[in-house]
C-alpha atoms as a PDB file:
ATOM      1  CA  MET A   1      22.425 166.829 -48.024  1.00  0.00           C
ATOM      2  CA  SER A   2      20.815 167.373 -51.447  1.00  0.00           C
ATOM      3  CA  ASP A   3      17.236 166.801 -52.363  1.00  0.00           C
ATOM      4  CA  SER A   4      18.206 163.534 -54.025  1.00  0.00           C
ATOM      5  CA  GLY A   5      19.572 162.104 -50.740  1.00  0.00           C
ATOM      6  CA  LYS A   6      23.111 161.645 -52.210  1.00  0.00           C
ATOM      7  CA  ILE A   7      26.048 162.114 -49.951  1.00  0.00           C
ATOM      8  CA  GLN A   8      27.674 165.595 -50.564  1.00  0.00           C
ATOM      9  CA  PHE A   9      30.354 165.717 -47.844  1.00  0.00           C
ATOM     10  CA  VAL A  10      32.555 162.867 -46.716  1.00  0.00           C
ATOM     11  CA  SER A  11      34.863 162.656 -43.875  1.00  0.00           C
ATOM     12  CA  VAL A  12      37.559 159.850 -43.687  1.00  0.00           C
ATOM     13  CA  VAL A  13      39.106 159.304 -40.286  1.00  0.00           C
ATOM     14  CA  VAL A  14      42.352 157.170 -39.828  1.00  0.00           C
ATOM     15  CA  PRO A  15      43.991 156.347 -36.570  1.00  0.00           C
ATOM     16  CA  VAL A  16      47.860 156.441 -36.995  1.00  0.00           C
ATOM     17  CA  TYR A  17      50.483 154.866 -34.765  1.00  0.00           C
ATOM     18  CA  ASN A  18      54.161 154.604 -35.907  1.00  0.00           C
ATOM     19  CA  GLU A  19      53.152 154.078 -39.632  1.00  0.00           C
ATOM     20  CA  GLU A  20      55.923 156.251 -41.289  1.00  0.00           C
ATOM     21  CA  GLY A  21      56.815 153.460 -43.659  1.00  0.00           C
ATOM     22  CA  CYS A  22      53.413 153.410 -45.428  1.00  0.00           C
ATOM     23  CA  LEU A  23      51.838 156.725 -44.403  1.00  0.00           C
ATOM     24  CA  GLN A  24      52.833 158.766 -47.437  1.00  0.00           C
ATOM     25  CA  GLU A  25      51.472 156.046 -49.854  1.00  0.00           C
ATOM     26  CA  LEU A  26      48.172 156.080 -47.818  1.00  0.00           C
ATOM     27  CA  ILE A  27      47.814 159.709 -48.141  1.00  0.00           C
ATOM     28  CA  ASP A  28      48.377 159.778 -51.822  1.00  0.00           C
ATOM     29  CA  ARG A  29      46.019 156.881 -52.677  1.00  0.00           C
ATOM     30  CA  THR A  30      43.297 158.181 -50.323  1.00  0.00           C
ATOM     31  CA  VAL A  31      43.446 161.730 -51.684  1.00  0.00           C
ATOM     32  CA  ARG A  32      43.525 160.373 -55.219  1.00  0.00           C
ATOM     33  CA  THR A  33      40.398 158.165 -54.560  1.00  0.00           C
ATOM     34  CA  LEU A  34      38.585 161.035 -52.830  1.00  0.00           C
ATOM     35  CA  GLU A  35      39.282 163.493 -55.580  1.00  0.00           C
ATOM     36  CA  SER A  36      37.860 160.878 -58.133  1.00  0.00           C
ATOM     37  CA  THR A  37      34.493 160.783 -56.487  1.00  0.00           C
ATOM     38  CA  GLY A  38      33.780 164.446 -57.199  1.00  0.00           C
ATOM     39  CA  ILE A  39      32.316 164.848 -53.659  1.00  0.00           C
ATOM     40  CA  ARG A  40      33.642 167.350 -51.016  1.00  0.00           C
ATOM     41  CA  TYR A  41      35.768 165.655 -48.513  1.00  0.00           C
ATOM     42  CA  GLU A  42      38.201 165.929 -45.646  1.00  0.00           C
ATOM     43  CA  PHE A  43      40.799 163.368 -44.648  1.00  0.00           C
ATOM     44  CA  ILE A  44      41.487 163.303 -40.901  1.00  0.00           C
ATOM     45  CA  MET A  45      44.469 161.545 -39.720  1.00  0.00           C
ATOM     46  CA  VAL A  46      44.826 161.172 -35.916  1.00  0.00           C
ATOM     47  CA  ASP A  47      48.376 160.626 -34.679  1.00  0.00           C
ATOM     48  CA  ASP A  48      47.905 158.377 -31.536  1.00  0.00           C
ATOM     49  CA  GLY A  49      51.269 159.431 -29.970  1.00  0.00           C
ATOM     50  CA  SER A  50      53.486 157.954 -32.630  1.00  0.00           C
ATOM     51  CA  ARG A  51      57.246 157.768 -31.754  1.00  0.00           C
ATOM     52  CA  ASP A  52      58.356 157.849 -35.377  1.00  0.00           C
ATOM     53  CA  ARG A  53      58.079 160.560 -38.054  1.00  0.00           C
ATOM     54  CA  SER A  54      54.363 159.914 -38.596  1.00  0.00           C
ATOM     55  CA  ALA A  55      53.257 163.332 -37.022  1.00  0.00           C
ATOM     56  CA  GLU A  56      55.742 165.210 -39.199  1.00  0.00           C
ATOM     57  CA  ILE A  57      54.383 163.460 -42.428  1.00  0.00           C
ATOM     58  CA  ILE A  58      50.808 164.225 -41.453  1.00  0.00           C
ATOM     59  CA  THR A  59      51.694 167.961 -40.782  1.00  0.00           C
ATOM     60  CA  ALA A  60      53.408 168.264 -44.103  1.00  0.00           C
ATOM     61  CA  ALA A  61      50.475 166.791 -45.903  1.00  0.00           C
ATOM     62  CA  ALA A  62      48.018 169.104 -44.107  1.00  0.00           C
ATOM     63  CA  ASP A  63      50.230 172.038 -45.276  1.00  0.00           C
ATOM     64  CA  ARG A  64      49.920 170.899 -48.860  1.00  0.00           C
ATOM     65  CA  HIS A  65      46.171 170.268 -48.894  1.00  0.00           C
ATOM     66  CA  PRO A  66      44.723 172.787 -46.342  1.00  0.00           C
ATOM     67  CA  ASP A  67      41.011 172.045 -45.159  1.00  0.00           C
ATOM     68  CA  GLN A  68      41.035 168.814 -47.140  1.00  0.00           C
ATOM     69  CA  VAL A  69      43.967 166.769 -45.357  1.00  0.00           C
ATOM     70  CA  ILE A  70      43.614 167.629 -41.623  1.00  0.00           C
ATOM     71  CA  GLY A  71      45.999 166.288 -38.915  1.00  0.00           C
ATOM     72  CA  CYS A  72      44.806 165.591 -35.221  1.00  0.00           C
ATOM     73  CA  ILE A  73      47.888 165.237 -33.031  1.00  0.00           C
ATOM     74  CA  LEU A  74      47.182 163.559 -29.606  1.00  0.00           C
ATOM     75  CA  ASN A  75      49.622 164.061 -26.698  1.00  0.00           C
ATOM     76  CA  ARG A  76      50.205 160.373 -26.117  1.00  0.00           C
ATOM     77  CA  ASN A  77      48.995 156.974 -27.227  1.00  0.00           C
ATOM     78  CA  TYR A  78      45.395 156.120 -26.215  1.00  0.00           C
ATOM     79  CA  GLY A  79      44.493 153.352 -28.470  1.00  0.00           C
ATOM     80  CA  GLN A  80      42.777 152.664 -31.849  1.00  0.00           C
ATOM     81  CA  HIS A  81      39.251 153.346 -30.932  1.00  0.00           C
ATOM     82  CA  ALA A  82      39.909 156.253 -28.589  1.00  0.00           C
ATOM     83  CA  ALA A  83      41.828 157.875 -31.637  1.00  0.00           C
ATOM     84  CA  ILE A  84      38.969 157.352 -33.884  1.00  0.00           C
ATOM     85  CA  MET A  85      36.592 158.953 -31.452  1.00  0.00           C
ATOM     86  CA  ALA A  86      38.997 161.999 -31.328  1.00  0.00           C
ATOM     87  CA  GLY A  87      38.438 162.270 -35.150  1.00  0.00           C
ATOM     88  CA  PHE A  88      34.770 161.870 -34.784  1.00  0.00           C
ATOM     89  CA  SER A  89      34.726 164.848 -32.277  1.00  0.00           C
ATOM     90  CA  PHE A  90      35.449 167.466 -34.895  1.00  0.00           C
ATOM     91  CA  CYS A  91      34.761 165.970 -38.434  1.00  0.00           C
ATOM     92  CA  ARG A  92      32.174 167.728 -40.455  1.00  0.00           C
ATOM     93  CA  GLY A  93      31.008 165.063 -43.105  1.00  0.00           C
ATOM     94  CA  GLU A  94      27.578 163.805 -43.708  1.00  0.00           C
ATOM     95  CA  LEU A  95      29.136 160.389 -43.892  1.00  0.00           C
ATOM     96  CA  ILE A  96      32.072 159.560 -41.902  1.00  0.00           C
ATOM     97  CA  ILE A  97      34.507 156.603 -43.098  1.00  0.00           C
ATOM     98  CA  THR A  98      36.964 154.857 -40.919  1.00  0.00           C
ATOM     99  CA  ILE A  99      40.044 152.970 -42.247  1.00  0.00           C
ATOM    100  CA  ASP A 100      43.195 151.600 -40.819  1.00  0.00           C
ATOM    101  CA  ALA A 101      46.490 153.119 -41.830  1.00  0.00           C
ATOM    102  CA  ASP A 102      48.225 149.858 -42.716  1.00  0.00           C
ATOM    103  CA  LEU A 103      46.880 149.779 -46.404  1.00  0.00           C
ATOM    104  CA  GLN A 104      45.498 146.145 -45.694  1.00  0.00           C
ATOM    105  CA  ASN A 105      42.177 147.786 -46.567  1.00  0.00           C
ATOM    106  CA  PRO A 106      42.712 149.507 -49.911  1.00  0.00           C
ATOM    107  CA  PRO A 107      41.492 153.278 -49.937  1.00  0.00           C
ATOM    108  CA  GLU A 108      40.230 152.561 -53.479  1.00  0.00           C
ATOM    109  CA  GLU A 109      37.219 150.784 -51.711  1.00  0.00           C
ATOM    110  CA  ILE A 110      36.057 154.083 -50.325  1.00  0.00           C
ATOM    111  CA  PRO A 111      33.675 154.888 -53.419  1.00  0.00           C
ATOM    112  CA  ARG A 112      31.885 151.599 -52.826  1.00  0.00           C
ATOM    113  CA  LEU A 113      31.012 152.484 -49.262  1.00  0.00           C
ATOM    114  CA  ILE A 114      29.553 155.912 -50.425  1.00  0.00           C
ATOM    115  CA  GLU A 115      27.422 154.136 -52.943  1.00  0.00           C
ATOM    116  CA  ALA A 116      26.057 151.746 -50.262  1.00  0.00           C
ATOM    117  CA  ALA A 117      25.403 154.733 -47.943  1.00  0.00           C
ATOM    118  CA  ASP A 118      23.444 156.473 -50.756  1.00  0.00           C
ATOM    119  CA  LEU A 119      20.969 153.634 -50.744  1.00  0.00           C
ATOM    120  CA  GLY A 120      19.847 154.699 -47.375  1.00  0.00           C
ATOM    121  CA  ASN A 121      22.067 152.733 -44.974  1.00  0.00           C
ATOM    122  CA  ASP A 122      23.005 154.205 -41.719  1.00  0.00           C
ATOM    123  CA  VAL A 123      26.003 151.915 -41.233  1.00  0.00           C
ATOM    124  CA  VAL A 124      27.915 150.184 -44.104  1.00  0.00           C
ATOM    125  CA  GLY A 125      30.152 147.302 -42.885  1.00  0.00           C
ATOM    126  CA  THR A 126      32.597 145.347 -44.942  1.00  0.00           C
ATOM    127  CA  VAL A 127      33.658 141.799 -45.158  1.00  0.00           C
ATOM    128  CA  ARG A 128      37.330 141.127 -46.033  1.00  0.00           C
ATOM    129  CA  GLN A 129      37.822 138.700 -48.743  1.00  0.00           C
ATOM    130  CA  HIS A 130      40.687 136.210 -48.852  1.00  0.00           C
ATOM    131  CA  ARG A 131      42.133 137.617 -45.621  1.00  0.00           C
ATOM    132  CA  ARG A 132      45.903 137.864 -45.135  1.00  0.00           C
ATOM    133  CA  ASP A 133      46.047 137.485 -41.499  1.00  0.00           C
ATOM    134  CA  THR A 134      47.388 134.757 -39.184  1.00  0.00           C
ATOM    135  CA  LEU A 135      45.149 131.897 -38.194  1.00  0.00           C
ATOM    136  CA  PHE A 136      44.942 133.261 -34.583  1.00  0.00           C
ATOM    137  CA  ARG A 137      43.721 136.609 -35.694  1.00  0.00           C
ATOM    138  CA  ARG A 138      41.104 134.997 -37.957  1.00  0.00           C
ATOM    139  CA  THR A 139      39.958 132.645 -35.265  1.00  0.00           C
ATOM    140  CA  SER A 140      39.816 135.527 -32.590  1.00  0.00           C
ATOM    141  CA  SER A 141      37.965 137.535 -35.078  1.00  0.00           C
ATOM    142  CA  LYS A 142      35.146 134.901 -35.497  1.00  0.00           C
ATOM    143  CA  VAL A 143      34.798 134.719 -31.650  1.00  0.00           C
ATOM    144  CA  VAL A 144      34.356 138.450 -31.290  1.00  0.00           C
ATOM    145  CA  ASN A 145      31.972 138.506 -34.305  1.00  0.00           C
ATOM    146  CA  TYR A 146      29.825 135.835 -32.647  1.00  0.00           C
ATOM    147  CA  PHE A 147      29.542 137.850 -29.329  1.00  0.00           C
ATOM    148  CA  ALA A 148      29.104 141.074 -31.193  1.00  0.00           C
ATOM    149  CA  ARG A 149      25.972 139.674 -33.025  1.00  0.00           C
ATOM    150  CA  LEU A 150      24.567 138.417 -29.719  1.00  0.00           C
ATOM    151  CA  ALA A 151      25.169 141.921 -28.011  1.00  0.00           C
ATOM    152  CA  THR A 152      23.620 144.028 -30.775  1.00  0.00           C
ATOM    153  CA  GLY A 153      21.155 141.711 -32.409  1.00  0.00           C
ATOM    154  CA  VAL A 154      22.592 142.962 -35.903  1.00  0.00           C
ATOM    155  CA  LYS A 155      24.031 140.177 -38.056  1.00  0.00           C
ATOM    156  CA  MET A 156      27.099 141.442 -39.461  1.00  0.00           C
ATOM    157  CA  SER A 157      29.826 139.021 -40.444  1.00  0.00           C
ATOM    158  CA  ASP A 158      33.083 140.993 -39.898  1.00  0.00           C
ATOM    159  CA  TYR A 159      33.036 143.506 -37.021  1.00  0.00           C
ATOM    160  CA  GLY A 160      36.853 143.458 -36.869  1.00  0.00           C
ATOM    161  CA  CYS A 161      37.252 145.321 -40.139  1.00  0.00           C
ATOM    162  CA  MET A 162      37.655 148.914 -39.518  1.00  0.00           C
ATOM    163  CA  LEU A 163      36.826 150.039 -43.153  1.00  0.00           C
ATOM    164  CA  ARG A 164      33.308 151.128 -42.367  1.00  0.00           C
ATOM    165  CA  ALA A 165      30.864 154.057 -43.085  1.00  0.00           C
ATOM    166  CA  TYR A 166      28.670 155.743 -40.535  1.00  0.00           C
ATOM    167  CA  ARG A 167      25.868 158.435 -41.189  1.00  0.00           C
ATOM    168  CA  ARG A 168      26.511 161.630 -39.082  1.00  0.00           C
ATOM    169  CA  ARG A 169      23.430 160.986 -36.930  1.00  0.00           C
ATOM    170  CA  VAL A 170      25.035 157.624 -35.675  1.00  0.00           C
ATOM    171  CA  VAL A 171      28.430 159.363 -35.103  1.00  0.00           C
ATOM    172  CA  GLU A 172      26.824 161.990 -33.046  1.00  0.00           C
ATOM    173  CA  ALA A 173      24.972 159.413 -30.976  1.00  0.00           C
ATOM    174  CA  MET A 174      28.262 157.512 -30.336  1.00  0.00           C
ATOM    175  CA  LEU A 175      29.922 160.720 -29.103  1.00  0.00           C
ATOM    176  CA  GLN A 176      27.230 161.078 -26.399  1.00  0.00           C
ATOM    177  CA  CYS A 177      28.173 157.779 -24.878  1.00  0.00           C
ATOM    178  CA  ASN A 178      30.589 158.223 -22.050  1.00  0.00           C
ATOM    179  CA  GLU A 179      32.004 154.809 -21.430  1.00  0.00           C
ATOM    180  CA  ARG A 180      35.882 154.725 -21.659  1.00  0.00           C
ATOM    181  CA  SER A 181      36.047 151.209 -23.249  1.00  0.00           C
ATOM    182  CA  THR A 182      34.493 151.515 -26.753  1.00  0.00           C
ATOM    183  CA  PHE A 183      34.271 149.073 -29.531  1.00  0.00           C
ATOM    184  CA  ILE A 184      33.104 151.370 -32.295  1.00  0.00           C
ATOM    185  CA  PRO A 185      31.582 148.948 -34.953  1.00  0.00           C
ATOM    186  CA  VAL A 186      29.343 147.503 -32.199  1.00  0.00           C
ATOM    187  CA  LEU A 187      28.546 150.875 -30.698  1.00  0.00           C
ATOM    188  CA  GLY A 188      27.606 152.377 -34.069  1.00  0.00           C
ATOM    189  CA  ASN A 189      25.302 149.379 -35.039  1.00  0.00           C
ATOM    190  CA  SER A 190      23.530 149.888 -31.745  1.00  0.00           C
ATOM    191  CA  PHE A 191      22.182 153.271 -33.104  1.00  0.00           C
ATOM    192  CA  ALA A 192      21.671 152.199 -36.668  1.00  0.00           C
ATOM    193  CA  ARG A 193      18.304 151.681 -38.361  1.00  0.00           C
ATOM    194  CA  ASN A 194      19.500 150.316 -41.533  1.00  0.00           C
ATOM    195  CA  THR A 195      22.826 148.361 -41.982  1.00  0.00           C
ATOM    196  CA  CYS A 196      24.375 146.562 -44.845  1.00  0.00           C
ATOM    197  CA  GLU A 197      27.764 144.759 -45.647  1.00  0.00           C
ATOM    198  CA  ILE A 198      29.784 144.826 -48.854  1.00  0.00           C
ATOM    199  CA  PRO A 199      32.777 142.504 -49.660  1.00  0.00           C
ATOM    200  CA  VAL A 200      36.074 144.341 -49.937  1.00  0.00           C
ATOM    201  CA  ALA A 201      39.667 143.409 -50.880  1.00  0.00           C
ATOM    202  CA  HIS A 202      42.275 142.489 -48.122  1.00  0.00           C
ATOM    203  CA  ALA A 203      45.999 142.997 -48.818  1.00  0.00           C
ATOM    204  CA  GLU A 204      49.137 142.045 -47.107  1.00  0.00           C
ATOM    205  CA  ARG A 205      50.749 144.558 -44.641  1.00  0.00           C
ATOM    206  CA  ALA A 206      53.172 146.472 -47.018  1.00  0.00           C
ATOM    207  CA  VAL A 207      55.551 147.890 -44.420  1.00  0.00           C
ATOM    208  CA  GLY A 208      56.427 146.956 -40.755  1.00  0.00           C
ATOM    209  CA  GLU A 209      54.651 144.656 -38.537  1.00  0.00           C
ATOM    210  CA  SER A 210      51.361 144.580 -36.693  1.00  0.00           C
ATOM    211  CA  LYS A 211      51.158 146.568 -33.507  1.00  0.00           C
ATOM    212  CA  TYR A 212      49.397 143.658 -31.805  1.00  0.00           C
ATOM    213  CA  SER A 213      51.580 140.984 -30.232  1.00  0.00           C
ATOM    214  CA  LEU A 214      49.884 137.597 -29.258  1.00  0.00           C
ATOM    215  CA  TRP A 215      49.421 138.835 -25.630  1.00  0.00           C
ATOM    216  CA  LYS A 216      48.096 142.131 -26.681  1.00  0.00           C
ATOM    217  CA  LEU A 217      45.436 140.315 -29.115  1.00  0.00           C
ATOM    218  CA  ILE A 218      44.352 138.100 -26.233  1.00  0.00           C
ATOM    219  CA  ASN A 219      43.764 141.289 -23.984  1.00  0.00           C
ATOM    220  CA  LEU A 220      42.055 142.967 -26.753  1.00  0.00           C
ATOM    221  CA  GLN A 221      39.595 140.241 -27.483  1.00  0.00           C
ATOM    222  CA  PHE A 222      38.820 139.947 -23.590  1.00  0.00           C
ATOM    223  CA  ASN A 223      38.498 143.830 -23.401  1.00  0.00           C
ATOM    224  CA  LEU A 224      36.089 143.628 -26.390  1.00  0.00           C
ATOM    225  CA  LEU A 225      33.872 141.050 -24.980  1.00  0.00           C
ATOM    226  CA  THR A 226      33.600 142.532 -21.502  1.00  0.00           C
ATOM    227  CA  CYS A 227      32.909 146.125 -22.826  1.00  0.00           C
ATOM    228  CA  MET A 228      30.080 145.309 -25.092  1.00  0.00           C
ATOM    229  CA  THR A 229      28.123 142.436 -23.404  1.00  0.00           C
ATOM    230  CA  THR A 230      27.440 140.855 -19.940  1.00  0.00           C
ATOM    231  CA  ILE A 231      27.494 137.442 -21.616  1.00  0.00           C
ATOM    232  CA  PRO A 232      30.679 136.239 -19.708  1.00  0.00           C
ATOM    233  CA  LEU A 233      28.705 136.846 -16.377  1.00  0.00           C
ATOM    234  CA  ARG A 234      25.898 135.006 -17.653  1.00  0.00           C
ATOM    235  CA  MET A 235      27.993 132.176 -18.886  1.00  0.00           C
ATOM    236  CA  LEU A 236      29.753 132.142 -15.451  1.00  0.00           C
ATOM    237  CA  THR A 237      26.274 131.721 -13.738  1.00  0.00           C
ATOM    238  CA  TYR A 238      25.383 128.825 -15.890  1.00  0.00           C
ATOM    239  CA  PHE A 239      28.617 127.359 -15.421  1.00  0.00           C
ATOM    240  CA  GLY A 240      28.186 127.550 -11.568  1.00  0.00           C
ATOM    241  CA  LEU A 241      24.737 125.965 -11.829  1.00  0.00           C
ATOM    242  CA  LEU A 242      26.221 123.190 -13.937  1.00  0.00           C
ATOM    243  CA  THR A 243      29.161 122.544 -11.444  1.00  0.00           C
ATOM    244  CA  GLY A 244      26.738 122.655  -8.558  1.00  0.00           C
ATOM    245  CA  PHE A 245      24.484 120.037 -10.097  1.00  0.00           C
ATOM    246  CA  CYS A 246      27.504 117.915 -10.854  1.00  0.00           C
ATOM    247  CA  GLY A 247      28.549 118.306  -7.123  1.00  0.00           C
ATOM    248  CA  PHE A 248      25.207 116.972  -5.914  1.00  0.00           C
ATOM    249  CA  LEU A 249      25.374 114.083  -8.329  1.00  0.00           C
ATOM    250  CA  LEU A 250      28.955 113.190  -7.078  1.00  0.00           C
ATOM    251  CA  SER A 251      27.652 113.494  -3.442  1.00  0.00           C
ATOM    252  CA  LEU A 252      24.818 111.191  -4.225  1.00  0.00           C
ATOM    253  CA  TYR A 253      27.156 108.850  -5.956  1.00  0.00           C
ATOM    254  CA  ILE A 254      29.638 108.744  -2.967  1.00  0.00           C
ATOM    255  CA  VAL A 255      26.599 107.869  -0.530  1.00  0.00           C
ATOM    256  CA  VAL A 256      25.513 105.080  -2.792  1.00  0.00           C
ATOM    257  CA  ARG A 257      28.946 103.738  -3.069  1.00  0.00           C
ATOM    258  CA  ARG A 258      29.494 103.746   0.710  1.00  0.00           C
ATOM    259  CA  LEU A 259      26.104 101.750   1.303  1.00  0.00           C
ATOM    260  CA  LEU A 260      27.314  99.045  -1.257  1.00  0.00           C
ATOM    261  CA  PRO A 261      29.386  96.096  -0.096  1.00  0.00           C
ATOM    262  CA  SER A 262      32.461  97.192  -1.961  1.00  0.00           C
ATOM    263  CA  GLY A 263      32.169 100.684  -0.597  1.00  0.00           C
ATOM    264  CA  ASP A 264      34.761 100.322   2.158  1.00  0.00           C
ATOM    265  CA  ALA A 265      37.631  99.676  -0.281  1.00  0.00           C
ATOM    266  CA  TRP A 266      36.569 102.476  -2.557  1.00  0.00           C
ATOM    267  CA  ALA A 267      36.165 104.960   0.510  1.00  0.00           C
ATOM    268  CA  ASN A 268      39.656 104.663   1.365  1.00  0.00           C
ATOM    269  CA  GLY A 269      40.710 106.656  -1.777  1.00  0.00           C
ATOM    270  CA  GLY A 270      37.817 108.990  -1.705  1.00  0.00           C
ATOM    271  CA  VAL A 271      39.836 111.873  -0.269  1.00  0.00           C
ATOM    272  CA  PHE A 272      41.558 112.275  -3.535  1.00  0.00           C
ATOM    273  CA  THR A 273      38.216 112.503  -5.300  1.00  0.00           C
ATOM    274  CA  LEU A 274      37.239 115.148  -2.780  1.00  0.00           C
ATOM    275  CA  PHE A 275      40.422 117.173  -3.399  1.00  0.00           C
ATOM    276  CA  ALA A 276      39.711 117.049  -7.139  1.00  0.00           C
ATOM    277  CA  VAL A 277      36.319 118.405  -6.600  1.00  0.00           C
ATOM    278  CA  LEU A 278      37.616 121.052  -4.274  1.00  0.00           C
ATOM    279  CA  PHE A 279      40.109 122.263  -6.845  1.00  0.00           C
ATOM    280  CA  VAL A 280      37.290 122.516  -9.565  1.00  0.00           C
ATOM    281  CA  PHE A 281      35.177 124.492  -7.233  1.00  0.00           C
ATOM    282  CA  THR A 282      38.123 126.721  -6.255  1.00  0.00           C
ATOM    283  CA  GLY A 283      38.853 127.361  -9.807  1.00  0.00           C
ATOM    284  CA  VAL A 284      35.257 128.337 -10.601  1.00  0.00           C
ATOM    285  CA  GLN A 285      35.279 130.749  -7.669  1.00  0.00           C
ATOM    286  CA  MET A 286      38.553 132.398  -8.945  1.00  0.00           C
ATOM    287  CA  ILE A 287      37.263 132.685 -12.463  1.00  0.00           C
ATOM    288  CA  GLY A 288      34.125 134.266 -11.075  1.00  0.00           C
ATOM    289  CA  ILE A 289      36.045 136.712  -8.945  1.00  0.00           C
ATOM    290  CA  GLY A 290      38.195 137.670 -12.011  1.00  0.00           C
ATOM    291  CA  VAL A 291      35.341 138.251 -14.383  1.00  0.00           C
ATOM    292  CA  ILE A 292      33.371 140.400 -11.654  1.00  0.00           C
ATOM    293  CA  GLY A 293      36.420 142.326 -10.875  1.00  0.00           C
ATOM    294  CA  GLU A 294      36.797 143.156 -14.623  1.00  0.00           C
ATOM    295  CA  TYR A 295      33.265 144.606 -14.715  1.00  0.00           C
ATOM    296  CA  ILE A 296      33.892 146.535 -11.481  1.00  0.00           C
ATOM    297  CA  GLY A 297      37.155 147.893 -12.670  1.00  0.00           C
ATOM    298  CA  ARG A 298      35.263 149.223 -15.764  1.00  0.00           C
ATOM    299  CA  ILE A 299      32.567 150.813 -13.473  1.00  0.00           C
ATOM    300  CA  TYR A 300      35.530 152.568 -11.679  1.00  0.00           C
ATOM    301  CA  THR A 301      37.037 153.737 -14.765  1.00  0.00           C
ATOM    302  CA  ASP A 302      33.697 155.170 -16.014  1.00  0.00           C
ATOM    303  CA  VAL A 303      32.787 156.786 -12.672  1.00  0.00           C
ATOM    304  CA  ARG A 304      35.942 158.894 -12.725  1.00  0.00           C
ATOM    305  CA  ALA A 305      34.830 160.138 -16.188  1.00  0.00           C
ATOM    306  CA  ARG A 306      38.491 161.072 -17.333  1.00  0.00           C
ATOM    307  CA  PRO A 307      38.593 162.313 -20.930  1.00  0.00           C
ATOM    308  CA  ARG A 308      39.158 159.473 -23.542  1.00  0.00           C
ATOM    309  CA  PHE A 309      41.895 161.489 -25.272  1.00  0.00           C
ATOM    310  CA  PHE A 310      43.457 164.901 -25.229  1.00  0.00           C
ATOM    311  CA  ILE A 311      44.172 166.719 -28.400  1.00  0.00           C
ATOM    312  CA  GLU A 312      47.523 168.474 -28.470  1.00  0.00           C
ATOM    313  CA  ARG A 313      46.887 170.386 -31.768  1.00  0.00           C
ATOM    314  CA  ILE A 314      44.944 170.271 -34.908  1.00  0.00           C
ATOM    315  CA  VAL A 315      46.688 171.202 -38.304  1.00  0.00           C
ATOM    316  CA  GLY A 316      45.197 171.886 -41.790  1.00  0.00           C
ATOM    317  CA  ARG A 317      41.846 173.152 -40.571  1.00  0.00           C
ATOM    318  CA  LYS A 318      41.044 176.544 -42.139  1.00  0.00           C
ATOM    319  CA  SER A 319      37.495 177.076 -41.431  1.00  0.00           C
ATOM    320  CA  ALA A 320      35.256 176.072 -38.614  1.00  0.00           C
ATOM    321  CA  ASP A 321      32.034 175.326 -40.710  1.00  0.00           C
END
């Protein structure tokens, strides 16, 4: 970094999975934007086990722009966040910017993230303006943002937007974390001293469809909550205390009703009330077992310490500095 503190070298990391329809446009627009900054850069595309021509397009672009456009080809699909960590593992920039490949976050916003980082911010988040997503995705995003703020203590509005910038020291700290389930925006903020958010444009998906079905989105939101906080366990404890207290009140009510003159008639139907209470407690127990099992499963996965990803080959990299 220069004496003025300005960023001199930027790495842009993009996870790619079956994006052949818009990938060439992404490459052209991103390279053009990075060239306009006048800053040294590398544009790293991580192919996350694509089954279309994405890897071929990445390889061709790396051949045309050696040491500027770099392809990282994974041997299979590992997921968005694991693919980004793969890009982090060999990027060289002072500032590392992540962006999705679907062009919903315009690459033309990248210079604004660099400007915000130049002000001394370790992490630069973004807030999507006039989002073009479905109601379900917007609602689930609000839920995740709420729990992310509780988990990190950093009040950012839009943790779901992957258009973000991280100082190298933050990325190096993330690479030292060994957990398999990683939510990069939350993990990055946990190591940042200074953070900020800037508004960015949000576009319709130009080609293809989202890789996340309704069921995958539900699984994703649950995984994100359990990998970044123990709040579900705490809520389960509070809920258990509440149901226990309600059960005590119900027992007291049943005793009082039996002592009243009209208690005999009511007591004949009391068995149904008891069944209802039993079902409630059984449901609470099953939920508790499921939540605890989720955390135990994550412990089991982390203890095995298997690699997050396996890089098959890297194309376009000329030098090792």
